[in-house]
mmCIF file of C-alpha atoms in Angstrom:
data_model
loop_
_atom_site.group_PDB
_atom_site.id
_atom_site.type_symbol
_atom_site.label_atom_id
_atom_site.label_comp_id
_atom_site.label_asym_id
_atom_site.label_seq_id
_atom_site.Cartn_x
_atom_site.Cartn_y
_atom_site.Cartn_z
ATOM 1 C CA MET U 128 129.803 112.123 73.463
ATOM 2 C CA ARG U 129 128.577 109.771 70.795
ATOM 3 C CA GLY U 130 126.629 110.639 68.148
ATOM 4 C CA ASN U 131 123.600 110.204 66.047
ATOM 5 C CA ARG U 132 125.086 106.756 64.748
ATOM 6 C CA VAL U 133 126.212 104.973 68.077
ATOM 7 C CA ARG U 134 122.479 105.876 69.566
ATOM 8 C CA HIS U 135 121.396 104.615 66.012
ATOM 9 C CA HIS U 136 123.234 101.529 66.875
ATOM 10 C CA ARG U 137 122.264 101.212 70.071
ATOM 11 C CA LEU U 138 118.307 101.703 68.855
ATOM 12 C CA MET U 139 119.280 98.081 67.109
ATOM 13 C CA ARG U 140 120.754 96.184 70.367
ATOM 14 C CA PRO U 141 117.852 96.448 70.506
ATOM 15 C CA VAL U 142 116.984 100.465 72.011
ATOM 16 C CA ALA U 143 117.410 98.170 70.537
ATOM 17 C CA ALA U 144 110.288 94.168 108.700
ATOM 18 C CA ILE U 145 111.754 92.396 112.034
ATOM 19 C CA ALA U 146 114.517 89.810 110.967
ATOM 20 C CA VAL U 147 115.362 92.484 107.952
ATOM 21 C CA ALA U 148 115.476 95.774 110.000
ATOM 22 C CA ALA U 149 118.020 92.858 112.140
ATOM 23 C CA ALA U 150 119.781 92.133 108.919
ATOM 24 C CA LEU U 151 120.282 95.807 108.404
ATOM 25 C CA ALA U 152 121.812 97.038 111.931
ATOM 26 C CA ALA U 153 124.250 94.319 111.458
ATOM 27 C CA ALA U 154 125.567 94.306 107.936
ATOM 28 C CA ALA U 155 125.242 98.541 108.759
ATOM 29 C CA SER U 156 127.425 98.289 111.299
ATOM 30 C CA CYS U 157 130.774 96.680 109.180
ATOM 31 C CA SER U 158 130.051 98.726 105.841
ATOM 32 C CA THR U 159 132.651 101.360 104.495
ATOM 33 C CA LYS U 160 130.837 103.251 102.364
ATOM 34 C CA ALA U 161 133.072 104.907 99.841
ATOM 35 C CA ASP U 162 130.315 107.547 99.239
ATOM 36 C CA GLU U 163 132.067 109.109 102.834
ATOM 37 C CA GLU U 164 135.075 110.221 100.226
ATOM 38 C CA PRO U 165 134.723 113.696 98.211
ATOM 39 C CA PRO U 166 134.133 112.746 95.311
ATOM 40 C CA ALA U 167 137.284 113.101 92.508
ATOM 41 C CA GLU U 168 137.411 115.247 89.256
ATOM 42 C CA SER U 169 137.259 113.214 85.916
ATOM 43 C CA THR U 170 140.430 113.699 84.573
ATOM 44 C CA SER U 171 139.885 113.400 81.326
ATOM 45 C CA GLY U 172 137.191 115.635 80.652
ATOM 46 C CA PRO U 173 134.434 117.835 82.740
ATOM 47 C CA VAL U 174 132.012 114.879 84.271
ATOM 48 C CA LYS U 175 132.034 114.818 87.600
ATOM 49 C CA THR U 176 132.707 111.257 89.475
ATOM 50 C CA GLY U 177 132.586 109.260 92.515
ATOM 51 C CA PRO U 178 131.886 106.563 94.457
ATOM 52 C CA GLY U 179 131.788 103.510 92.067
ATOM 53 C CA ILE U 180 133.687 104.607 89.500
ATOM 54 C CA GLU U 181 138.066 103.928 89.587
ATOM 55 C CA GLY U 182 139.533 105.465 86.269
ATOM 56 C CA ASN U 183 137.394 105.153 83.664
ATOM 57 C CA VAL U 184 135.280 101.912 84.813
ATOM 58 C CA ILE U 185 132.003 101.848 86.068
ATOM 59 C CA THR U 186 131.056 99.023 88.622
ATOM 60 C CA LEU U 187 127.262 98.518 88.708
ATOM 61 C CA GLY U 188 125.434 96.044 91.789
ATOM 62 C CA VAL U 189 123.571 93.212 90.744
ATOM 63 C CA LEU U 190 121.270 91.210 93.692
ATOM 64 C CA THR U 191 120.472 87.751 91.958
ATOM 65 C CA ASP U 192 119.105 84.603 92.334
ATOM 66 C CA PHE U 193 121.221 81.641 90.876
ATOM 67 C CA THR U 194 120.546 79.111 93.882
ATOM 68 C CA GLY U 195 116.427 79.954 95.344
ATOM 69 C CA LEU U 196 113.568 80.393 94.309
ATOM 70 C CA ASN U 197 113.826 82.598 91.123
ATOM 71 C CA ALA U 198 117.109 80.804 90.266
ATOM 72 C CA ALA U 199 116.298 79.912 86.462
ATOM 73 C CA SER U 200 115.103 83.769 86.088
ATOM 74 C CA GLY U 201 118.034 85.349 87.737
ATOM 75 C CA LYS U 202 120.355 83.359 85.977
ATOM 76 C CA GLU U 203 118.651 84.537 82.625
ATOM 77 C CA VAL U 204 118.599 88.320 83.724
ATOM 78 C CA THR U 205 122.357 88.128 84.391
ATOM 79 C CA GLU U 206 122.741 86.655 81.484
ATOM 80 C CA GLY U 207 121.068 89.407 79.132
ATOM 81 C CA GLN U 208 122.724 91.862 81.050
ATOM 82 C CA ARG U 209 126.053 91.038 80.584
ATOM 83 C CA ILE U 210 125.534 90.587 77.013
ATOM 84 C CA PHE U 211 124.399 94.368 77.135
ATOM 85 C CA TRP U 212 127.730 95.845 78.781
ATOM 86 C CA ASP U 213 129.451 93.623 76.225
ATOM 87 C CA GLN U 214 127.723 95.159 73.525
ATOM 88 C CA VAL U 215 128.080 99.170 75.280
ATOM 89 C CA ASN U 216 131.901 98.533 76.180
ATOM 90 C CA ALA U 217 132.321 97.131 72.935
ATOM 91 C CA ASP U 218 130.855 100.504 71.043
ATOM 92 C CA GLY U 219 132.917 102.348 73.405
ATOM 93 C CA GLY U 220 130.959 102.691 76.941
ATOM 94 C CA ILE U 221 129.137 105.295 78.489
ATOM 95 C CA CYS U 222 129.742 108.832 76.579
ATOM 96 C CA ASP U 223 132.554 107.063 74.915
ATOM 97 C CA ARG U 224 134.827 106.905 77.750
ATOM 98 C CA PHE U 225 133.557 104.765 80.847
ATOM 99 C CA THR U 226 133.240 100.545 79.937
ATOM 100 C CA VAL U 227 131.005 99.549 82.320
ATOM 101 C CA GLU U 228 131.439 96.387 85.133
ATOM 102 C CA LEU U 229 128.947 94.070 87.154
ATOM 103 C CA GLU U 230 129.470 93.659 91.025
ATOM 104 C CA VAL U 231 127.237 90.234 91.118
ATOM 105 C CA LYS U 232 126.256 88.893 93.823
ATOM 106 C CA ASP U 233 123.559 85.425 94.316
ATOM 107 C CA HIS U 234 121.206 86.026 97.629
ATOM 108 C CA GLY U 235 119.565 83.023 96.773
ATOM 109 C CA TYR U 236 115.957 85.418 96.913
ATOM 110 C CA ASN U 237 116.485 85.372 100.505
ATOM 111 C CA VAL U 238 116.373 89.117 102.295
ATOM 112 C CA GLN U 239 118.587 88.831 104.874
ATOM 113 C CA THR U 240 121.416 87.484 102.506
ATOM 114 C CA ALA U 241 120.621 90.456 100.475
ATOM 115 C CA VAL U 242 120.522 93.235 102.882
ATOM 116 C CA SER U 243 124.343 92.104 103.736
ATOM 117 C CA GLN U 244 125.531 92.016 100.166
ATOM 118 C CA TYR U 245 123.905 95.629 99.734
ATOM 119 C CA ALA U 246 126.101 96.830 102.822
ATOM 120 C CA GLU U 247 128.931 95.001 101.396
ATOM 121 C CA ILE U 248 128.838 96.016 97.720
ATOM 122 C CA SER U 249 127.083 99.668 98.379
ATOM 123 C CA GLY U 250 129.838 101.766 98.425
ATOM 124 C CA ASP U 251 131.336 100.482 95.420
ATOM 125 C CA VAL U 252 128.809 100.500 93.176
ATOM 126 C CA LEU U 253 126.995 103.616 91.059
ATOM 127 C CA SER U 254 123.861 102.064 91.253
ATOM 128 C CA PHE U 255 122.318 98.933 91.567
ATOM 129 C CA VAL U 256 121.125 97.457 87.367
ATOM 130 C CA GLN U 257 119.500 94.454 89.292
ATOM 131 C CA VAL U 258 117.884 94.393 92.689
ATOM 132 C CA LEU U 259 115.366 90.907 91.738
ATOM 133 C CA GLY U 260 112.102 89.914 94.058
ATOM 134 C CA SER U 261 109.779 91.952 95.912
ATOM 135 C CA GLY U 262 111.092 91.234 98.755
ATOM 136 C CA MET U 263 114.630 91.696 98.818
ATOM 137 C CA ALA U 264 113.598 95.347 96.940
ATOM 138 C CA THR U 265 110.827 96.360 99.148
ATOM 139 C CA ALA U 266 113.637 95.581 102.231
ATOM 140 C CA LEU U 267 116.827 97.046 100.395
ATOM 141 C CA ILE U 268 114.570 100.944 99.824
ATOM 142 C CA PRO U 269 115.319 102.751 103.024
ATOM 143 C CA GLU U 270 118.961 102.072 102.702
ATOM 144 C CA LEU U 271 119.050 103.223 98.534
ATOM 145 C CA GLU U 272 117.699 105.800 100.040
ATOM 146 C CA LYS U 273 120.069 106.920 102.767
ATOM 147 C CA ASP U 274 122.685 106.233 100.198
ATOM 148 C CA GLY U 275 121.687 108.259 97.258
ATOM 149 C CA LEU U 276 121.580 105.235 95.065
ATOM 150 C CA ILE U 277 119.266 104.389 92.295
ATOM 151 C CA GLY U 278 117.848 100.560 91.589
ATOM 152 C CA ILE U 279 116.241 98.661 89.306
ATOM 153 C CA PRO U 280 114.302 95.867 90.838
ATOM 154 C CA LEU U 281 113.133 92.408 89.124
ATOM 155 C CA ALA U 282 110.192 93.014 90.828
ATOM 156 C CA TRP U 283 106.784 95.641 89.307
ATOM 157 C CA ALA U 284 105.070 95.812 92.912
ATOM 158 C CA LYS U 285 103.176 99.144 93.781
ATOM 159 C CA ASN U 286 105.667 100.535 96.819
ATOM 160 C CA LEU U 287 108.740 99.618 94.545
ATOM 161 C CA ALA U 288 107.563 102.495 91.917
ATOM 162 C CA ALA U 289 106.456 104.254 95.109
ATOM 163 C CA SER U 290 110.294 105.255 95.447
ATOM 164 C CA GLU U 291 112.432 107.874 93.638
ATOM 165 C CA ASN U 292 115.393 105.830 93.987
ATOM 166 C CA TYR U 293 114.015 102.569 91.937
ATOM 167 C CA ALA U 294 113.301 102.216 88.283
ATOM 168 C CA VAL U 295 110.618 99.823 87.777
ATOM 169 C CA ILE U 296 110.985 98.748 84.694
ATOM 170 C CA GLY U 297 107.439 98.315 83.169
ATOM 171 C CA PRO U 298 104.051 98.015 84.858
ATOM 172 C CA THR U 299 103.614 96.840 87.591
ATOM 173 C CA TYR U 300 101.510 93.932 89.029
ATOM 174 C CA ASP U 301 97.796 95.705 89.359
ATOM 175 C CA VAL U 302 97.867 97.450 86.578
ATOM 176 C CA GLU U 303 99.193 93.941 84.659
ATOM 177 C CA THR U 304 96.733 92.272 86.275
ATOM 178 C CA ILE U 305 94.042 94.842 84.601
ATOM 179 C CA ASN U 306 95.736 94.617 81.358
ATOM 180 C CA GLY U 307 95.543 90.330 81.466
ATOM 181 C CA LEU U 308 91.713 89.968 82.327
ATOM 182 C CA ASP U 309 90.581 93.380 79.544
ATOM 183 C CA TYR U 310 92.159 91.193 77.380
ATOM 184 C CA LEU U 311 90.259 88.022 78.323
ATOM 185 C CA LEU U 312 87.241 89.975 78.350
ATOM 186 C CA LYS U 313 88.347 91.029 75.087
ATOM 187 C CA GLU U 314 88.631 87.971 73.649
ATOM 188 C CA GLY U 315 85.624 86.937 75.008
ATOM 189 C CA LEU U 316 87.525 84.112 77.128
ATOM 190 C CA ILE U 317 85.832 85.732 79.904
ATOM 191 C CA SER U 318 82.470 87.580 80.854
ATOM 192 C CA GLU U 319 80.513 90.533 82.695
ATOM 193 C CA GLY U 320 79.447 89.500 85.513
ATOM 194 C CA GLY U 321 81.038 86.152 86.719
ATOM 195 C CA LYS U 322 83.684 84.857 89.066
ATOM 196 C CA ILE U 323 87.370 84.879 89.293
ATOM 197 C CA GLY U 324 89.907 82.938 90.647
ATOM 198 C CA HIS U 325 92.863 84.246 92.251
ATOM 199 C CA ILE U 326 96.358 82.170 93.232
ATOM 200 C CA PHE U 327 98.251 84.782 94.937
ATOM 201 C CA HIS U 328 101.981 84.558 97.299
ATOM 202 C CA ASP U 329 100.877 86.581 100.484
ATOM 203 C CA SER U 330 103.402 89.331 99.901
ATOM 204 C CA GLU U 331 104.192 92.477 97.926
ATOM 205 C CA TYR U 332 104.178 90.777 94.732
ATOM 206 C CA GLY U 333 100.789 88.952 95.343
ATOM 207 C CA ASN U 334 98.721 91.121 97.122
ATOM 208 C CA ASN U 335 99.565 93.935 94.410
ATOM 209 C CA ALA U 336 98.033 91.594 91.899
ATOM 210 C CA LEU U 337 94.864 91.135 93.598
ATOM 211 C CA GLU U 338 94.824 94.819 93.724
ATOM 212 C CA GLY U 339 94.228 94.813 90.025
ATOM 213 C CA SER U 340 91.864 91.681 90.142
ATOM 214 C CA LYS U 341 89.583 92.933 92.230
ATOM 215 C CA PHE U 342 89.435 96.468 90.445
ATOM 216 C CA PHE U 343 88.882 94.863 87.502
ATOM 217 C CA ALA U 344 85.754 92.370 89.031
ATOM 218 C CA GLN U 345 83.962 95.644 90.619
ATOM 219 C CA GLN U 346 84.322 97.792 86.434
ATOM 220 C CA HIS U 347 82.430 94.415 85.566
ATOM 221 C CA GLY U 348 80.399 93.393 87.845
ATOM 222 C CA MET U 349 82.299 90.453 88.629
ATOM 223 C CA THR U 350 83.548 88.469 92.373
ATOM 224 C CA VAL U 351 86.931 87.510 93.220
ATOM 225 C CA VAL U 352 87.777 84.397 95.234
ATOM 226 C CA GLU U 353 90.747 84.264 96.864
ATOM 227 C CA GLN U 354 93.661 81.860 97.536
ATOM 228 C CA ARG U 355 96.478 82.858 99.677
ATOM 229 C CA ILE U 356 99.594 80.613 98.893
ATOM 230 C CA GLY U 357 103.341 80.607 100.320
ATOM 231 C CA PRO U 358 105.811 81.048 98.306
ATOM 232 C CA ALA U 359 106.854 77.465 97.844
ATOM 233 C CA GLU U 360 103.677 75.436 98.706
ATOM 234 C CA PRO U 361 104.263 72.665 96.702
ATOM 235 C CA ASP U 362 99.906 70.982 96.159
ATOM 236 C CA MET U 363 97.978 73.297 94.269
ATOM 237 C CA THR U 364 94.844 71.055 94.043
ATOM 238 C CA SER U 365 92.908 71.758 97.368
ATOM 239 C CA ARG U 366 93.203 75.289 95.503
ATOM 240 C CA VAL U 367 92.400 74.279 92.183
ATOM 241 C CA THR U 368 89.798 71.935 94.033
ATOM 242 C CA ALA U 369 88.185 75.002 95.755
ATOM 243 C CA LEU U 370 88.171 77.031 92.935
ATOM 244 C CA ALA U 371 85.932 74.360 91.350
ATOM 245 C CA ALA U 372 83.430 74.769 93.519
ATOM 246 C CA GLU U 373 83.572 78.180 93.152
ATOM 247 C CA ASN U 374 82.384 78.082 89.837
ATOM 248 C CA VAL U 375 84.918 80.154 88.264
ATOM 249 C CA SER U 376 85.214 81.290 84.503
ATOM 250 C CA ALA U 377 89.039 82.003 84.770
ATOM 251 C CA ILE U 378 92.339 81.736 87.312
ATOM 252 C CA VAL U 379 94.610 84.858 87.352
ATOM 253 C CA LEU U 380 98.508 83.125 88.756
ATOM 254 C CA THR U 381 100.429 85.260 91.128
ATOM 255 C CA THR U 382 103.282 82.517 92.006
ATOM 256 C CA GLN U 383 106.185 80.651 91.031
ATOM 257 C CA PRO U 384 106.517 78.670 87.852
ATOM 258 C CA SER U 385 106.477 75.194 89.202
ATOM 259 C CA GLN U 386 103.247 76.568 90.910
ATOM 260 C CA THR U 387 101.773 77.708 87.645
ATOM 261 C CA ALA U 388 102.285 73.970 86.316
ATOM 262 C CA GLY U 389 100.407 72.684 89.190
ATOM 263 C CA VAL U 390 97.810 74.692 88.829
ATOM 264 C CA ALA U 391 97.107 73.899 84.844
ATOM 265 C CA ALA U 392 97.358 69.661 86.269
ATOM 266 C CA ALA U 393 95.216 70.461 89.060
ATOM 267 C CA ALA U 394 92.769 72.020 86.229
ATOM 268 C CA VAL U 395 92.292 68.968 84.036
ATOM 269 C CA GLY U 396 91.811 66.695 86.914
ATOM 270 C CA ALA U 397 88.876 68.958 88.509
ATOM 271 C CA GLY U 398 87.829 69.099 84.620
ATOM 272 C CA LEU U 399 88.058 72.825 85.141
ATOM 273 C CA ASN U 400 88.545 74.179 81.540
ATOM 274 C CA VAL U 401 88.792 77.470 82.191
ATOM 275 C CA PRO U 402 91.244 80.460 81.329
ATOM 276 C CA LEU U 403 94.808 80.769 83.114
ATOM 277 C CA LEU U 404 96.345 84.073 83.519
ATOM 278 C CA GLY U 405 99.682 84.106 85.055
ATOM 279 C CA ASN U 406 101.928 87.381 85.801
ATOM 280 C CA GLY U 407 104.964 87.812 84.256
ATOM 281 C CA PRO U 408 107.193 85.560 86.747
ATOM 282 C CA THR U 409 104.877 83.009 86.495
ATOM 283 C CA HIS U 410 106.070 81.412 83.026
ATOM 284 C CA ILE U 411 109.553 79.613 82.341
ATOM 285 C CA PRO U 412 110.549 77.855 78.818
ATOM 286 C CA SER U 413 110.894 73.911 81.016
ATOM 287 C CA LEU U 414 107.678 73.976 81.820
ATOM 288 C CA LEU U 415 106.538 72.335 78.514
ATOM 289 C CA ASP U 416 108.793 69.442 79.778
ATOM 290 C CA THR U 417 106.042 68.940 82.549
ATOM 291 C CA PRO U 418 103.065 66.667 82.329
ATOM 292 C CA ALA U 419 101.268 70.025 82.506
ATOM 293 C CA ARG U 420 102.411 70.484 78.754
ATOM 294 C CA ASP U 421 99.561 70.260 77.165
ATOM 295 C CA ALA U 422 96.945 72.403 79.586
ATOM 296 C CA LEU U 423 99.382 75.094 79.202
ATOM 297 C CA ILE U 424 99.502 75.171 75.300
ATOM 298 C CA GLU U 425 95.196 74.850 75.855
ATOM 299 C CA HIS U 426 94.740 77.348 78.799
ATOM 300 C CA PHE U 427 97.709 79.737 79.515
ATOM 301 C CA TYR U 428 98.043 83.727 78.930
ATOM 302 C CA LEU U 429 101.552 85.077 80.346
ATOM 303 C CA VAL U 430 100.653 88.747 80.866
ATOM 304 C CA GLY U 431 104.387 90.471 81.221
ATOM 305 C CA PRO U 432 106.524 94.027 80.985
ATOM 306 C CA THR U 433 108.792 92.616 78.905
ATOM 307 C CA GLY U 434 108.184 91.073 74.748
ATOM 308 C CA GLY U 435 109.708 87.886 74.142
ATOM 309 C CA VAL U 436 113.474 86.806 72.777
ATOM 310 C CA GLY U 437 111.581 85.451 69.422
ATOM 311 C CA LEU U 438 110.224 88.720 69.222
ATOM 312 C CA GLU U 439 111.756 90.887 66.231
ATOM 313 C CA PRO U 440 113.006 93.323 69.119
ATOM 314 C CA ALA U 441 114.701 90.910 70.531
ATOM 315 C CA ALA U 442 115.959 89.420 67.454
ATOM 316 C CA ASP U 443 119.784 90.987 68.046
ATOM 317 C CA LEU U 444 119.778 89.603 71.194
ATOM 318 C CA LEU U 445 118.601 86.470 70.402
ATOM 319 C CA LYS U 446 121.663 86.568 67.778
ATOM 320 C CA ALA U 447 123.871 87.528 70.362
ATOM 321 C CA TYR U 448 122.545 85.049 73.233
ATOM 322 C CA GLN U 449 122.835 82.243 71.238
ATOM 323 C CA THR U 450 126.402 83.035 69.557
ATOM 324 C CA LYS U 451 127.357 83.198 74.086
ATOM 325 C CA PHE U 452 125.772 80.053 74.588
ATOM 326 C CA PRO U 453 124.810 78.360 71.300
ATOM 327 C CA GLY U 454 122.780 75.313 71.650
ATOM 328 C CA VAL U 455 120.905 76.615 74.972
ATOM 329 C CA GLU U 456 117.368 78.082 74.668
ATOM 330 C CA PRO U 457 116.923 81.041 76.238
ATOM 331 C CA SER U 458 114.129 82.190 78.088
ATOM 332 C CA ASN U 459 112.312 85.274 78.220
ATOM 333 C CA SER U 460 113.881 86.817 80.811
ATOM 334 C CA VAL U 461 117.345 87.039 78.660
ATOM 335 C CA VAL U 462 115.500 90.539 77.045
ATOM 336 C CA THR U 463 114.475 91.162 80.689
ATOM 337 C CA GLY U 464 117.749 91.778 81.695
ATOM 338 C CA TYR U 465 118.496 93.205 78.052
ATOM 339 C CA ALA U 466 115.938 96.170 79.104
ATOM 340 C CA THR U 467 116.806 96.707 82.409
ATOM 341 C CA SER U 468 119.947 97.513 81.597
ATOM 342 C CA LYS U 469 119.152 99.473 78.426
ATOM 343 C CA VAL U 470 117.290 101.746 80.868
ATOM 344 C CA MET U 471 120.244 101.736 82.822
ATOM 345 C CA ASP U 472 122.441 102.412 80.283
ATOM 346 C CA LEU U 473 120.474 105.892 78.887
ATOM 347 C CA ILE U 474 120.080 107.180 82.439
ATOM 348 C CA LEU U 475 123.740 106.831 83.354
ATOM 349 C CA GLU U 476 124.359 108.627 79.615
ATOM 350 C CA LYS U 477 121.739 111.089 81.087
ATOM 351 C CA ALA U 478 123.861 111.238 83.697
ATOM 352 C CA CYS U 479 127.249 111.739 82.011
ATOM 353 C CA ALA U 480 125.578 114.658 79.052
ATOM 354 C CA ASP U 481 124.730 116.465 82.045
ATOM 355 C CA GLY U 482 128.556 116.428 83.226
ATOM 356 C CA ASP U 483 127.935 113.868 87.221
ATOM 357 C CA LEU U 484 128.327 110.496 87.510
ATOM 358 C CA THR U 485 128.543 110.578 91.060
ATOM 359 C CA PRO U 486 124.903 109.502 92.163
ATOM 360 C CA GLU U 487 123.599 112.467 93.422
ATOM 361 C CA GLY U 488 124.065 112.957 89.471
ATOM 362 C CA VAL U 489 122.611 109.226 88.653
ATOM 363 C CA LEU U 490 119.609 110.100 90.510
ATOM 364 C CA ALA U 491 118.896 113.558 88.867
ATOM 365 C CA ALA U 492 119.553 112.070 85.403
ATOM 366 C CA LYS U 493 116.452 108.899 86.363
ATOM 367 C CA ALA U 494 114.070 111.098 87.384
ATOM 368 C CA ALA U 495 114.801 113.377 84.538
ATOM 369 C CA VAL U 496 115.648 110.682 81.662
ATOM 370 C CA SER U 497 111.528 110.151 80.862
ATOM 371 C CA PRO U 498 110.037 109.375 78.809
ATOM 372 C CA VAL U 499 111.681 106.248 78.187
ATOM 373 C CA ASP U 500 111.785 103.853 74.752
ATOM 374 C CA THR U 501 113.211 100.525 74.962
ATOM 375 C CA GLY U 502 112.404 100.667 71.235
ATOM 376 C CA GLY U 503 110.208 98.127 71.149
ATOM 377 C CA LEU U 504 111.397 95.919 74.711
ATOM 378 C CA THR U 505 108.675 97.391 76.891
ATOM 379 C CA GLY U 506 106.285 100.303 76.587
ATOM 380 C CA GLU U 507 106.849 103.235 77.156
ATOM 381 C CA LEU U 508 108.666 104.091 80.301
ATOM 382 C CA ASP U 509 107.640 107.257 82.791
ATOM 383 C CA PHE U 510 109.819 107.913 86.058
ATOM 384 C CA SER U 511 109.148 111.204 86.612
ATOM 385 C CA LYS U 512 105.694 111.038 88.763
ATOM 386 C CA PRO U 513 106.627 108.465 91.820
ATOM 387 C CA GLY U 514 103.856 105.995 93.066
ATOM 388 C CA SER U 515 102.480 105.233 89.713
ATOM 389 C CA SER U 516 102.902 102.476 87.597
ATOM 390 C CA PRO U 517 105.973 103.285 85.029
ATOM 391 C CA SER U 518 103.847 102.306 82.417
ATOM 392 C CA ARG U 519 100.448 100.702 81.219
ATOM 393 C CA GLN U 520 101.391 98.806 78.084
ATOM 394 C CA ASP U 521 101.755 94.698 78.258
ATOM 395 C CA PHE U 522 102.495 91.716 76.212
ATOM 396 C CA ILE U 523 100.426 88.979 75.992
ATOM 397 C CA ALA U 524 101.628 85.686 75.394
ATOM 398 C CA ARG U 525 100.888 82.124 75.164
ATOM 399 C CA PRO U 526 102.731 78.813 75.695
ATOM 400 C CA LYS U 527 104.226 77.326 71.799
ATOM 401 C CA PRO U 528 107.010 74.363 72.123
ATOM 402 C CA GLY U 529 110.474 75.073 69.387
ATOM 403 C CA VAL U 530 109.787 79.124 69.696
ATOM 404 C CA PRO U 531 112.619 80.981 71.182
ATOM 405 C CA GLY U 532 111.481 81.452 74.842
ATOM 406 C CA GLY U 533 108.865 78.901 75.096
ATOM 407 C CA THR U 534 105.957 81.554 74.511
ATOM 408 C CA GLU U 535 104.605 83.437 71.392
ATOM 409 C CA GLY U 536 103.601 86.631 71.328
ATOM 410 C CA VAL U 537 99.943 87.556 70.889
ATOM 411 C CA GLU U 538 99.762 91.444 71.952
ATOM 412 C CA ALA U 539 102.149 93.671 71.949
ATOM 413 C CA SER U 540 102.429 96.888 74.008
ATOM 414 C CA TYR U 541 98.879 95.860 74.652
ATOM 415 C CA GLU U 542 96.535 98.554 77.215
ATOM 416 C CA GLY U 543 93.130 97.830 77.835
ATOM 417 C CA PRO U 544 90.292 99.989 78.780
ATOM 418 C CA THR U 545 89.885 99.164 81.952
ATOM 419 C CA VAL U 546 92.814 100.575 83.544
ATOM 420 C CA ASP U 547 92.470 104.150 82.275
ATOM 421 C CA SER U 548 89.451 104.197 84.695
ATOM 422 C CA TYR U 549 92.028 102.974 87.446
ATOM 423 C CA VAL U 550 93.195 104.782 90.674
ATOM 424 C CA ARG U 551 95.123 102.721 93.246
ATOM 425 C CA SER U 552 93.275 102.190 97.136
#
């Protein structure tokens, strides 16, 4: 096993569903599971191995989006993951022996495609280091649990944290929303007793965030004015007009980035000059190249599970990204990919230390590795209590042109007072 020198080096990198059911049945019928074969003993030491490991190569699955609604984020999350595992491999690999390769599939933000891709590769990977999208991650819970594999969802809905087979990297959307609203209250941007507008997707993503805004409102004598939208709804004008008529004092956004820009522009048109609070997936740097640029700079606040690519904990990552992609401006999604891989690395190192790199050993290591310290990339994580939010610490940021990621951090590892009393319904 690597000693303290290598651990310190890692720190500095930094530590440094009807349609779905049909698809599952169809996919499962043609799947060949490697875990039907007996696990093999490693020939180079007392570490038990099995599916997902060939010789000294560990294969991890990636189910992402390169062509759908979240293509920009999916691409950059995956780039952050590739950078991390390239560094691990150059440093000797998992427990100085196993190198890591990624099996990447583009589901195009389509649940049935993701289910089919899972069936195609699940027998040949040790775990899934990325499952992008709440809908996709939710659909795969029964399969992960049946196969005994762990996954890291690029989604933060509470139902995912309830599965012992998922490691959710940060606060769930309800906790995230409460923290964001607490920050607005602390800064005097909203007041007790007012109205909060909430524009949200009718999905695990949006509905879980709505739970947070409703709880916050209840605790502070406020009311929530709801605007439920579809994930691809293009025009936010009528939604913002309805909220302006209700005289809301802030708008919470649980949307796609393009919808975030639409809300900001529509708010200006409606004369609604109130803070806009977006959950983690609502912002990408290219929004500052849209007509909504000035409105976002003036009114938008981002609350998310990972720090920005321009913050000190991500300094080595930013340097590595700029070396690999010269002239390309990274978004904060690169940090998310890097952080998720860091957590998977810690889990695999624990499993290797315990002498069991089978799926069963990795699942046991995921449960035992808490508390997880990612060196400031996220808040502290706790996977020992399925059903609870793995963290209660968020990062608050503001849009800012000309800086890495297009945002400037204003609060790191922020945990507001209201979340302390939060009990889920």
